[in-house]
mmCIF file of C-alpha atoms and ligand atoms in Angstrom:
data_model
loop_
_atom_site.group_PDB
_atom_site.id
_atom_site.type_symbol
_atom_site.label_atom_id
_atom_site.label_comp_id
_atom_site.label_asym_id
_atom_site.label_seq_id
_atom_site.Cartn_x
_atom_site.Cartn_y
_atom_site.Cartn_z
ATOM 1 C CA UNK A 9 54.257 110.013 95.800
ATOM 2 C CA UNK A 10 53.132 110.949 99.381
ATOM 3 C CA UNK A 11 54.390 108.133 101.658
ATOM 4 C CA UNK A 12 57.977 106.973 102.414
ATOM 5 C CA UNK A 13 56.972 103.901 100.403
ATOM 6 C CA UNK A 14 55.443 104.939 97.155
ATOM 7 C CA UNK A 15 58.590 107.751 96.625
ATOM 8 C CA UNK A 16 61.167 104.904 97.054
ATOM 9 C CA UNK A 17 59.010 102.807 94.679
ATOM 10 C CA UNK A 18 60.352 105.104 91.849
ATOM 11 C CA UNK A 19 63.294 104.543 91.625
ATOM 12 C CA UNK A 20 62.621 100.526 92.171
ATOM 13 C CA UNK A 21 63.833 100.682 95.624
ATOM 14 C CA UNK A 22 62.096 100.554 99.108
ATOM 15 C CA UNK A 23 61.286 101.935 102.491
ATOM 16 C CA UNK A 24 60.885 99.791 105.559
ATOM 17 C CA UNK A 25 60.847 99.950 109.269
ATOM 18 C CA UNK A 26 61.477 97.512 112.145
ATOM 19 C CA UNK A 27 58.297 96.195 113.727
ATOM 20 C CA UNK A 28 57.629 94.932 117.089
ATOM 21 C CA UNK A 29 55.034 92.128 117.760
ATOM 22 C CA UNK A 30 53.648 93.165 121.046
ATOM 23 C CA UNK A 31 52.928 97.019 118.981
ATOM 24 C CA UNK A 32 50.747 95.605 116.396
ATOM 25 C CA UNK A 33 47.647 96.246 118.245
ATOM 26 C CA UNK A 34 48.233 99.953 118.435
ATOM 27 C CA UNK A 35 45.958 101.618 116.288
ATOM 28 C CA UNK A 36 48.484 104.664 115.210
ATOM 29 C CA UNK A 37 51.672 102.385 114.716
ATOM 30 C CA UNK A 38 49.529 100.173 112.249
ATOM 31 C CA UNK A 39 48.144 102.993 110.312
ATOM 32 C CA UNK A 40 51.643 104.505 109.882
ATOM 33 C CA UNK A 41 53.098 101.048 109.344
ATOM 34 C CA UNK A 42 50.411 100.414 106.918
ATOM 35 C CA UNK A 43 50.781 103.641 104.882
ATOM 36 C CA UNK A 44 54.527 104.466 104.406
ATOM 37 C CA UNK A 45 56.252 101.437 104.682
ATOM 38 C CA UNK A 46 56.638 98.169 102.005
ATOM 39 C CA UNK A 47 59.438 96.343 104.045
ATOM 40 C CA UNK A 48 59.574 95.174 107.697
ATOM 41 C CA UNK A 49 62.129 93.766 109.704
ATOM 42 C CA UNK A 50 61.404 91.821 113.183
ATOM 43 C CA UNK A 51 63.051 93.878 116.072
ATOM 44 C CA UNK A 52 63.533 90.716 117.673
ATOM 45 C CA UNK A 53 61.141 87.930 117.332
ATOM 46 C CA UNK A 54 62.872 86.177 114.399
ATOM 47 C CA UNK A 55 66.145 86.206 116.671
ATOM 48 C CA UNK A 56 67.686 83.037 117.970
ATOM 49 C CA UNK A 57 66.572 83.165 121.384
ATOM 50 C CA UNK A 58 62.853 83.927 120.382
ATOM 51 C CA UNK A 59 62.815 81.554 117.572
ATOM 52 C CA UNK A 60 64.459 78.404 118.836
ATOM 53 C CA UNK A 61 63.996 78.547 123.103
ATOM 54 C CA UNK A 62 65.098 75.012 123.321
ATOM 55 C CA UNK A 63 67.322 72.946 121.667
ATOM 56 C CA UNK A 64 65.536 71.743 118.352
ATOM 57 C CA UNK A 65 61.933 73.248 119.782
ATOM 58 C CA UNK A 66 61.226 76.186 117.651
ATOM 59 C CA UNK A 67 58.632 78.775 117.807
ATOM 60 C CA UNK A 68 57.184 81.105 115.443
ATOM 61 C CA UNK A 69 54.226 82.274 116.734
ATOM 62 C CA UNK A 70 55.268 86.188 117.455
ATOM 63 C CA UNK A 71 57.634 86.115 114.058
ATOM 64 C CA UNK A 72 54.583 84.713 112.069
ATOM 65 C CA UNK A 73 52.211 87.655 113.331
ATOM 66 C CA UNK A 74 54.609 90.006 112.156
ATOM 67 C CA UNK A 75 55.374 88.181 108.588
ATOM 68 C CA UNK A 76 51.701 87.354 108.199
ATOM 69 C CA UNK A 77 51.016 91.421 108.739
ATOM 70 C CA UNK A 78 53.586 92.390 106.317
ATOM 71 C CA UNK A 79 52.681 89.598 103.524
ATOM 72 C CA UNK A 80 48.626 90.670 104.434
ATOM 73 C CA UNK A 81 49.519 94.243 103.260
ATOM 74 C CA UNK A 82 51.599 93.261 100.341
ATOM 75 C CA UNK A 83 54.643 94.438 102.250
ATOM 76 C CA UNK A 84 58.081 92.639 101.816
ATOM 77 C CA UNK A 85 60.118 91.272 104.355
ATOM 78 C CA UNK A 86 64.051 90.848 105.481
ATOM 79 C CA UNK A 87 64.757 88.453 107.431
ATOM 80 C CA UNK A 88 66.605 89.047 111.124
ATOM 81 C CA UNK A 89 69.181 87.594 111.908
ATOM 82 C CA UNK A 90 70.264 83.656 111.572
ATOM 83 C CA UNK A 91 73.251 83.720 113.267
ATOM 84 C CA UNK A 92 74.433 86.222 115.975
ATOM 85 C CA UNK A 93 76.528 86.330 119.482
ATOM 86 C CA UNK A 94 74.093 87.945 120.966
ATOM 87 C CA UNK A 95 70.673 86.832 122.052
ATOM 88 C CA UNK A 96 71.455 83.932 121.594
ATOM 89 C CA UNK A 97 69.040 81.012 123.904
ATOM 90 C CA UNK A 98 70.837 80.161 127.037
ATOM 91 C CA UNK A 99 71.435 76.550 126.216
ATOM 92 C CA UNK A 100 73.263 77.965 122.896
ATOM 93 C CA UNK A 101 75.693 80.388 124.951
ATOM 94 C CA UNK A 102 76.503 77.508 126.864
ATOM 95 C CA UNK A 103 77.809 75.234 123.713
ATOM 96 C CA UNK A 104 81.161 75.532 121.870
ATOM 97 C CA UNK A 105 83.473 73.467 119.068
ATOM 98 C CA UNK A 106 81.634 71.282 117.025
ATOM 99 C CA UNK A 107 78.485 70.726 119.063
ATOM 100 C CA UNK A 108 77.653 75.139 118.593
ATOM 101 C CA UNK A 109 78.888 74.292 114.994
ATOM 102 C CA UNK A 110 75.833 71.682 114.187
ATOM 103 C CA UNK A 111 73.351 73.861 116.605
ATOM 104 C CA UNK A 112 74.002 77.179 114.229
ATOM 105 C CA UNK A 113 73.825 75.205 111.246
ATOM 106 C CA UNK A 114 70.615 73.044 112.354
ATOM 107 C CA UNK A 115 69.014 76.771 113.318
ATOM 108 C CA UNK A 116 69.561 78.335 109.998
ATOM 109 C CA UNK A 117 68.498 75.457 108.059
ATOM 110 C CA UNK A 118 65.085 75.227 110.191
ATOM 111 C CA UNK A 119 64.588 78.914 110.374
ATOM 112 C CA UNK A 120 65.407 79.543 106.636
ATOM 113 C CA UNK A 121 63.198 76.593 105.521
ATOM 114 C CA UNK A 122 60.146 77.416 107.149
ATOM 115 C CA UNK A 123 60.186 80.619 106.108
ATOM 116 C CA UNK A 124 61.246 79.372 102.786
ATOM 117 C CA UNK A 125 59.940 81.926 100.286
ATOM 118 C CA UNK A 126 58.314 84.414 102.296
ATOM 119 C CA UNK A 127 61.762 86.408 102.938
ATOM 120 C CA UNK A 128 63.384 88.866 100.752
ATOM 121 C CA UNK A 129 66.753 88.705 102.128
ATOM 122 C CA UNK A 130 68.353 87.517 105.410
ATOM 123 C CA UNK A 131 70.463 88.791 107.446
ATOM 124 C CA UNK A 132 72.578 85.516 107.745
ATOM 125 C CA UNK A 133 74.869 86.896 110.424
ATOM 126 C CA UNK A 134 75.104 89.879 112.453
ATOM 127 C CA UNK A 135 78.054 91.668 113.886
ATOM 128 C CA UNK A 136 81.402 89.174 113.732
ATOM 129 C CA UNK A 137 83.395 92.314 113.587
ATOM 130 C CA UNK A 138 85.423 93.834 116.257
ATOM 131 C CA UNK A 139 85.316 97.774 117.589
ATOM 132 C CA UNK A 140 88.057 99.681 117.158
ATOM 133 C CA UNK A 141 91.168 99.281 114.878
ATOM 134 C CA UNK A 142 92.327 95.530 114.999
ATOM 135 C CA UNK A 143 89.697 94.640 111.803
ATOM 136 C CA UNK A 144 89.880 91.198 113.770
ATOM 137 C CA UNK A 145 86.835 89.095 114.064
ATOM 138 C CA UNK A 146 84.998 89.368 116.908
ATOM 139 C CA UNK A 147 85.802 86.658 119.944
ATOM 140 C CA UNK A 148 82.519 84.541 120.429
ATOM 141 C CA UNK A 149 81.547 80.831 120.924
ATOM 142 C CA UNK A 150 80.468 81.211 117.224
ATOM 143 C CA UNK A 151 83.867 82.885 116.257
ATOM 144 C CA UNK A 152 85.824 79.897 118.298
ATOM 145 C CA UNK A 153 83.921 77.301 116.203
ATOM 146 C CA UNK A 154 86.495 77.937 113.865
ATOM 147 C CA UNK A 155 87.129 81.133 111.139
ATOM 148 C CA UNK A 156 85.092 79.374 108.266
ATOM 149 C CA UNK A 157 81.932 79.935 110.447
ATOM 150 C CA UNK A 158 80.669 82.931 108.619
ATOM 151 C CA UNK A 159 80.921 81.205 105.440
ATOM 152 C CA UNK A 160 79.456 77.835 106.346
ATOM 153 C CA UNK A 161 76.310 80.065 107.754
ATOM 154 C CA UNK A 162 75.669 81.554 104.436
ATOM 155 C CA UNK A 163 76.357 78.193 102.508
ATOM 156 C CA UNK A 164 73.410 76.525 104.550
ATOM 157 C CA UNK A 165 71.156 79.645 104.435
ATOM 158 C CA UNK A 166 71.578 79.419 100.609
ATOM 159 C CA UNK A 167 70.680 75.283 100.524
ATOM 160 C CA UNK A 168 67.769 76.148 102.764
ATOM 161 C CA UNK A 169 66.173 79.176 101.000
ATOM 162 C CA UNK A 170 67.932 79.384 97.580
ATOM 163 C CA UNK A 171 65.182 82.705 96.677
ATOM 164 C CA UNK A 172 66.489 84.998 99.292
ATOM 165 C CA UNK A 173 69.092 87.197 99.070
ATOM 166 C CA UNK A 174 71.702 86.120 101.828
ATOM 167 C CA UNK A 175 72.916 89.359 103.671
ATOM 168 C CA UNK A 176 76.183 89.887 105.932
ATOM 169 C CA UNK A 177 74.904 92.829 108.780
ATOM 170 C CA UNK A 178 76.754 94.765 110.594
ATOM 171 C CA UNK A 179 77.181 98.741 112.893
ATOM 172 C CA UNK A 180 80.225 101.036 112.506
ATOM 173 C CA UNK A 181 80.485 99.714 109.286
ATOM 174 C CA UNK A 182 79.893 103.562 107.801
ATOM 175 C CA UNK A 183 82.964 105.336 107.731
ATOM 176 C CA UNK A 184 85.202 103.896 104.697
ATOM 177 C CA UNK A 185 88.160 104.664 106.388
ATOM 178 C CA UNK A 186 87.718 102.630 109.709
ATOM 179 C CA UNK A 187 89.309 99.293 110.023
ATOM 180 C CA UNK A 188 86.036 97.182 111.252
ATOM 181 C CA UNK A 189 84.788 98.610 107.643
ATOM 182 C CA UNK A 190 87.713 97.426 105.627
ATOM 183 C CA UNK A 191 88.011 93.959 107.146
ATOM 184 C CA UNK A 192 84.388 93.343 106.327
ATOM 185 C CA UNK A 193 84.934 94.778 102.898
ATOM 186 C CA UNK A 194 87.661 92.303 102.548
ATOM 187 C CA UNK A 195 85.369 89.201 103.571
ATOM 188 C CA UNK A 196 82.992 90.394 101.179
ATOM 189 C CA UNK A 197 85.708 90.118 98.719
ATOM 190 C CA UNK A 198 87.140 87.082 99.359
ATOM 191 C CA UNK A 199 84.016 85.363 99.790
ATOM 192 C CA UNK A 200 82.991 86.646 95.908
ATOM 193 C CA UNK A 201 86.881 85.555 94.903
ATOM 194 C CA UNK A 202 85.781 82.257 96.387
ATOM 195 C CA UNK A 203 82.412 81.735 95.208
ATOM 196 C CA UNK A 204 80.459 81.737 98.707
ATOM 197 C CA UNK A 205 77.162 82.871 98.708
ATOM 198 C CA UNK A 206 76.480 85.999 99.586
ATOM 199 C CA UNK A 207 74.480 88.532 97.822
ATOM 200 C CA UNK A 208 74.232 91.630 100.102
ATOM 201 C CA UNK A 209 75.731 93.759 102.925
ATOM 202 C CA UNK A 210 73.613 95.151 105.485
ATOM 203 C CA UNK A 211 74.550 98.588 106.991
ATOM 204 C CA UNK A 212 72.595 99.483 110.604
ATOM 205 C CA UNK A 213 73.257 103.037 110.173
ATOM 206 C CA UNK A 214 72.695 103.946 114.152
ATOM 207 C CA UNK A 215 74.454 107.276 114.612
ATOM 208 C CA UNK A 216 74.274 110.088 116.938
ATOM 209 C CA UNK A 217 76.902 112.452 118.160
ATOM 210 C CA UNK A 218 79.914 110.339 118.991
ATOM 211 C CA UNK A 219 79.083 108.034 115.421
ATOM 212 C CA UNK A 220 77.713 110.727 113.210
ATOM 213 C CA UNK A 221 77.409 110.168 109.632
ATOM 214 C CA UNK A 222 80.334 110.130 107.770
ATOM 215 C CA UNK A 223 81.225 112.647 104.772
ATOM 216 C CA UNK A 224 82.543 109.478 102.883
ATOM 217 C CA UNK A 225 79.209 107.145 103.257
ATOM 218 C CA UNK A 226 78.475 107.392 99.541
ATOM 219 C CA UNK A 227 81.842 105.814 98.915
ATOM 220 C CA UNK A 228 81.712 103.452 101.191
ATOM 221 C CA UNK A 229 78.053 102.039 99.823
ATOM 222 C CA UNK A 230 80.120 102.093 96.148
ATOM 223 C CA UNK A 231 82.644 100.553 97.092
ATOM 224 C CA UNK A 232 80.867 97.689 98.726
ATOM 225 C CA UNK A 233 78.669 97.620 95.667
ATOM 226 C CA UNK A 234 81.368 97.286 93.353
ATOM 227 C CA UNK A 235 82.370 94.386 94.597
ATOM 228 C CA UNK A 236 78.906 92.450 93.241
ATOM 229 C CA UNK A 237 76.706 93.094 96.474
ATOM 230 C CA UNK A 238 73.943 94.962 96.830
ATOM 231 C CA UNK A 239 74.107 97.049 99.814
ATOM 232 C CA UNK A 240 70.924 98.153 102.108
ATOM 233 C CA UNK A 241 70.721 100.400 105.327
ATOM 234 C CA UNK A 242 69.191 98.316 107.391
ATOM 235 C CA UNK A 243 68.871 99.896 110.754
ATOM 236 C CA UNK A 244 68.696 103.734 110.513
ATOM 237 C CA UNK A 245 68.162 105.570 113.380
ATOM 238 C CA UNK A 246 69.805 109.375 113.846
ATOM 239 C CA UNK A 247 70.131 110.895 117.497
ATOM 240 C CA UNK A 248 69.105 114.361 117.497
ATOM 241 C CA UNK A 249 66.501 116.810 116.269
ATOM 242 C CA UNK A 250 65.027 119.807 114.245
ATOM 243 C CA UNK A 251 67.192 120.669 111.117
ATOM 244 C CA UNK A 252 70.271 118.760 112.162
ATOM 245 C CA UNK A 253 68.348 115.726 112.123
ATOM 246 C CA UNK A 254 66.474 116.248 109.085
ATOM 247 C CA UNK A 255 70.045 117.209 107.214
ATOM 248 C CA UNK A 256 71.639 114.014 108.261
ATOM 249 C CA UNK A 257 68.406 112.289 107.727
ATOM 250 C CA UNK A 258 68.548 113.906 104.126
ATOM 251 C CA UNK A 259 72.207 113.004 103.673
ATOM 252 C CA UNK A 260 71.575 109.018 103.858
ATOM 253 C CA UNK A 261 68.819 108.955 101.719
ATOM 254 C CA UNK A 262 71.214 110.709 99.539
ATOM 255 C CA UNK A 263 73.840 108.504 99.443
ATOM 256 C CA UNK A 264 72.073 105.675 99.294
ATOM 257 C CA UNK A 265 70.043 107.312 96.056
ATOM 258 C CA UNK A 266 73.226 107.842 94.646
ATOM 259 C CA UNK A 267 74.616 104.152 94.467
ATOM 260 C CA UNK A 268 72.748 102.071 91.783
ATOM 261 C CA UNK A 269 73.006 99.193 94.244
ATOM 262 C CA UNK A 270 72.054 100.954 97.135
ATOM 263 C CA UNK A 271 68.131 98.601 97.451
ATOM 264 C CA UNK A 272 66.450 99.965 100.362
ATOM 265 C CA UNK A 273 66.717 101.555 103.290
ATOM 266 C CA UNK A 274 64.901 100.458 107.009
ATOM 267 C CA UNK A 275 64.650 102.514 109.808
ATOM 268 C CA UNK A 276 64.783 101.089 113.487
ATOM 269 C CA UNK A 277 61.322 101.828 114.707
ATOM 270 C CA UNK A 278 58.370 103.977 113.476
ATOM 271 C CA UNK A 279 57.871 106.827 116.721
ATOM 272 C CA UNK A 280 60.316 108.362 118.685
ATOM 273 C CA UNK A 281 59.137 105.983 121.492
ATOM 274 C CA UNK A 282 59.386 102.712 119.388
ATOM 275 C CA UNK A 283 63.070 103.035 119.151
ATOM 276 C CA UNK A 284 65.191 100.825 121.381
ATOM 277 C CA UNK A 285 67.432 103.749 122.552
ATOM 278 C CA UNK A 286 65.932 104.014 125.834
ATOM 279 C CA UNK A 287 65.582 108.153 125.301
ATOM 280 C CA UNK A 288 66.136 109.873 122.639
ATOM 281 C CA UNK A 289 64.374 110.679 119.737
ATOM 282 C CA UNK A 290 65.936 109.432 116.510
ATOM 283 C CA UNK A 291 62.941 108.353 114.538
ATOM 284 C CA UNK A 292 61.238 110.230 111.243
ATOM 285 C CA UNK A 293 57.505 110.284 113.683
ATOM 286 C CA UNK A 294 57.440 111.823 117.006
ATOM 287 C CA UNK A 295 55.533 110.055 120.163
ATOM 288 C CA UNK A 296 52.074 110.516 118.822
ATOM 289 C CA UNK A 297 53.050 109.634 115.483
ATOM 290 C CA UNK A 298 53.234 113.063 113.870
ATOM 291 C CA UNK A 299 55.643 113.389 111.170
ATOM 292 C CA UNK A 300 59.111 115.134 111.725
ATOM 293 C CA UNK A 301 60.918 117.500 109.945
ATOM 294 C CA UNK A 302 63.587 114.575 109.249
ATOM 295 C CA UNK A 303 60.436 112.208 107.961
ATOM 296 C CA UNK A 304 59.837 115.356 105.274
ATOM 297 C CA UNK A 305 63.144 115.733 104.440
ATOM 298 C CA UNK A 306 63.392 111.911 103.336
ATOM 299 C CA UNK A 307 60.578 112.180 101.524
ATOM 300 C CA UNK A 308 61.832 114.937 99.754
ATOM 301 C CA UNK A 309 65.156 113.382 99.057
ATOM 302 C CA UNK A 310 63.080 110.571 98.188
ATOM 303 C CA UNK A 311 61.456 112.013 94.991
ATOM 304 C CA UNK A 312 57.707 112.610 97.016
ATOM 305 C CA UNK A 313 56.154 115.639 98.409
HETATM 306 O O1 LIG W 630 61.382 89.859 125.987
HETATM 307 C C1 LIG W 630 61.623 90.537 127.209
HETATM 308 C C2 LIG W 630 60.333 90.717 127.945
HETATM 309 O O2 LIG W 630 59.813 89.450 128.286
HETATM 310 C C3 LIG W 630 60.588 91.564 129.198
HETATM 311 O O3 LIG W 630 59.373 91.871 129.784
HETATM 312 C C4 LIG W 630 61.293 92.859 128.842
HETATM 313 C C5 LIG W 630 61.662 93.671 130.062
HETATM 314 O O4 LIG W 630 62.687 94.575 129.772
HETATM 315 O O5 LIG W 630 62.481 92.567 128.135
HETATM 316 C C6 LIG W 630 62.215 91.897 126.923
HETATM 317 O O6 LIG W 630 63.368 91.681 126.152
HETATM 318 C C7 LIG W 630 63.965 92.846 125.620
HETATM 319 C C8 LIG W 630 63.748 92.841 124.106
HETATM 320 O O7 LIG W 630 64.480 93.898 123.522
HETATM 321 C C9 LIG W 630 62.296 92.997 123.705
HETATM 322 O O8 LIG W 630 61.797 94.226 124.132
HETATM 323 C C10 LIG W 630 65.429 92.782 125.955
HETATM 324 O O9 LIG W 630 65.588 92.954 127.345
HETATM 325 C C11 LIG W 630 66.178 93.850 125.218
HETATM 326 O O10 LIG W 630 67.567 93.639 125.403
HETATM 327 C C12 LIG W 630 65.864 93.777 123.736
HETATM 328 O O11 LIG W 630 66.573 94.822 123.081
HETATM 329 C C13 LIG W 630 66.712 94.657 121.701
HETATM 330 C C14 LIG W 630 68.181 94.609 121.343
HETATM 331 O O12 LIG W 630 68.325 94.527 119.939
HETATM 332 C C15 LIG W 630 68.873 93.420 121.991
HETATM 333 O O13 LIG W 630 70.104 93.161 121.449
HETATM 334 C C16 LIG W 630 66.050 95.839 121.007
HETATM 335 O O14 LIG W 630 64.640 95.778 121.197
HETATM 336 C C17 LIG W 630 66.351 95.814 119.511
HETATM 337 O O15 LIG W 630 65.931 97.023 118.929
HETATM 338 C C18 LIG W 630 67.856 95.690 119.292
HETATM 339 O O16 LIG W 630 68.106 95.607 117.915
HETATM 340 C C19 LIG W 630 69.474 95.521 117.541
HETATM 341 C C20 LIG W 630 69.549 94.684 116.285
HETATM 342 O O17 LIG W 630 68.931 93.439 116.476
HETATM 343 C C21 LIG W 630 70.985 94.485 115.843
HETATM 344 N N1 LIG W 630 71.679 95.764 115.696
HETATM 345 C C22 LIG W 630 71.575 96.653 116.840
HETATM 346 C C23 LIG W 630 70.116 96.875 117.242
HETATM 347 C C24 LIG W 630 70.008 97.884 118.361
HETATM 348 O O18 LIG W 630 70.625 97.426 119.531
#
């Protein structure tokens, strides 16, 4: 195979990016969107705040240009995010209790059911872990709604769109022996012990010098996957460039290659200057869309040449 896509096809899994709307009439992005990738993520247009503006008024136009795209090219979709503390609509940061409780819920079940079918999996909610070494949950309005919020989001994202796979998503959620990545192994467990949905965990994957990637990342993919999840990288980006890029670049595909469970893997943006890191160039295609020694070195760990 000669695209990102087609050598992650082999071996059954795949190889997507995260697309922005307003990009989609850029010639180069949509011919290297087109050609090496067969899953896409909304950067942010599926998000609360662009999906439901006002209270029960939702919109879809900018979400639907990007899922009609990706369906159009016979490319796959995952679904971004359902529930999340950030970018959130203002009139939802300013709820709490029981009120925030039936506005999350009402927003999945919305969300979820009109895309009903279209989405391969969903990231039900995003980041409800805290930095650093307390493992504790995150303090947000969501959070405060009570500690069974995480569940109850999955159990209506399952009632709403029983096809998709239900996702928990997460960052500095790499290194197996940090305590935000134990505490979220230990939800995952407890939520299989308990029989809540949830079918997959979601790793971002955004690393650069201070959050390199780890030596133990293939262990910490198995060990999520042993518990009955399948486990995607869902964000990739790498800070850096050259060789040391490429290597690290090399080193994910790797380990995700190397766990049976291990689905996909999306990176955050297609060119350098897609990516959301203000500088920086952690994408596999430079600013004109040339490929980088880090795109060929997936592609070789891939299986492709
Ligand atoms: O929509 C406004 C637009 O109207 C305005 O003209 C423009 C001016 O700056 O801002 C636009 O909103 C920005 C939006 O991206 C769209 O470009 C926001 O300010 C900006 O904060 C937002 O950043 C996004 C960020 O999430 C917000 O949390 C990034 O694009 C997006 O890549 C990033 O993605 C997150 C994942 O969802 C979750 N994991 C981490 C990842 C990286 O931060």
């Amino acid at each position: 195979a000669t695209t990102l896509a087609g050598a992650a096809q082999e071996s059954g899994r795949y190889y997507g990016t995260a697309v922005a709307a307003g990009r989609l009439s850029d010639s180069t992005y949509v011919g290297i969107l087109n050609r090496e990738f067969d899953m896409v993520t909304a950067e942010n247009e599926m998000k609360l705040d662009a999906t439901e503006p006002n209270q029960n008024q939702f919109t879809f136009t900018n979400a639907d240009r990007i899922v009609n795209h990706a369906i159009g090219q016979g490319k796959r979709v995952r679904g971004h995010t359902l529930a999340w503390h950030s970018q959130q609509p203002g009139w939802m940061q300013r709820m709490e209790g029981s009120a925030l409780r039936q506005a999350m819920l009402n927003h999945i079940t919305r969300v979820a059911t009109y895309y009903r079918g279209k989405i391969y999996a969903w990231d039900v909610v995003n980041e409800a872990f805290e930095d650093g070494s307390s493992g504790a949950r995150r303090n947000s309005n969501l959070q405060r709604t009570g500690n069974d919020w995480i569940e109850a989001a999955f159990r209506a994202a399952r009632s709403a769109d029983p096809g998709a796979k239900l996702c928990y998503n997460d960052y500095n959620t790499d290194n197996w022996s940090h305590a935000k990545t134990q505490a979220v192994y230990r939800m995952v467990q407890d939520f299989k012990s308990r029989g809540v949905p949830i079918d997959c965990v979601g790793f971002q994957a955004h690393f650069n010098s201070g959050n390199p990637v780890p030596s133990n990342y293939h262990t910490t993919l198995q060990n999520f996957a042993n518990l009955g999840v399948d486990v995607q990288i869902t964000e990739l980006d790498i800070e850096g460039s050259g060789t040391t890029q490429a290597d690290q670049y090399r080193g994910v595909t790797q380990a995700c290659l190397a766990v049976t469970r291990c689905t996909g893997i999306t990176v955050w943006g297609i060119r350098d200057t897609d990516s959301w890191r203000a500088s920086g160039t952690p994408l596999l295609f430079d600013g004109s869309g040339n490929k980088k020694p880090a795109y060929h070195a997936v592609l070789a760990a891939l299986g492709g040449t």
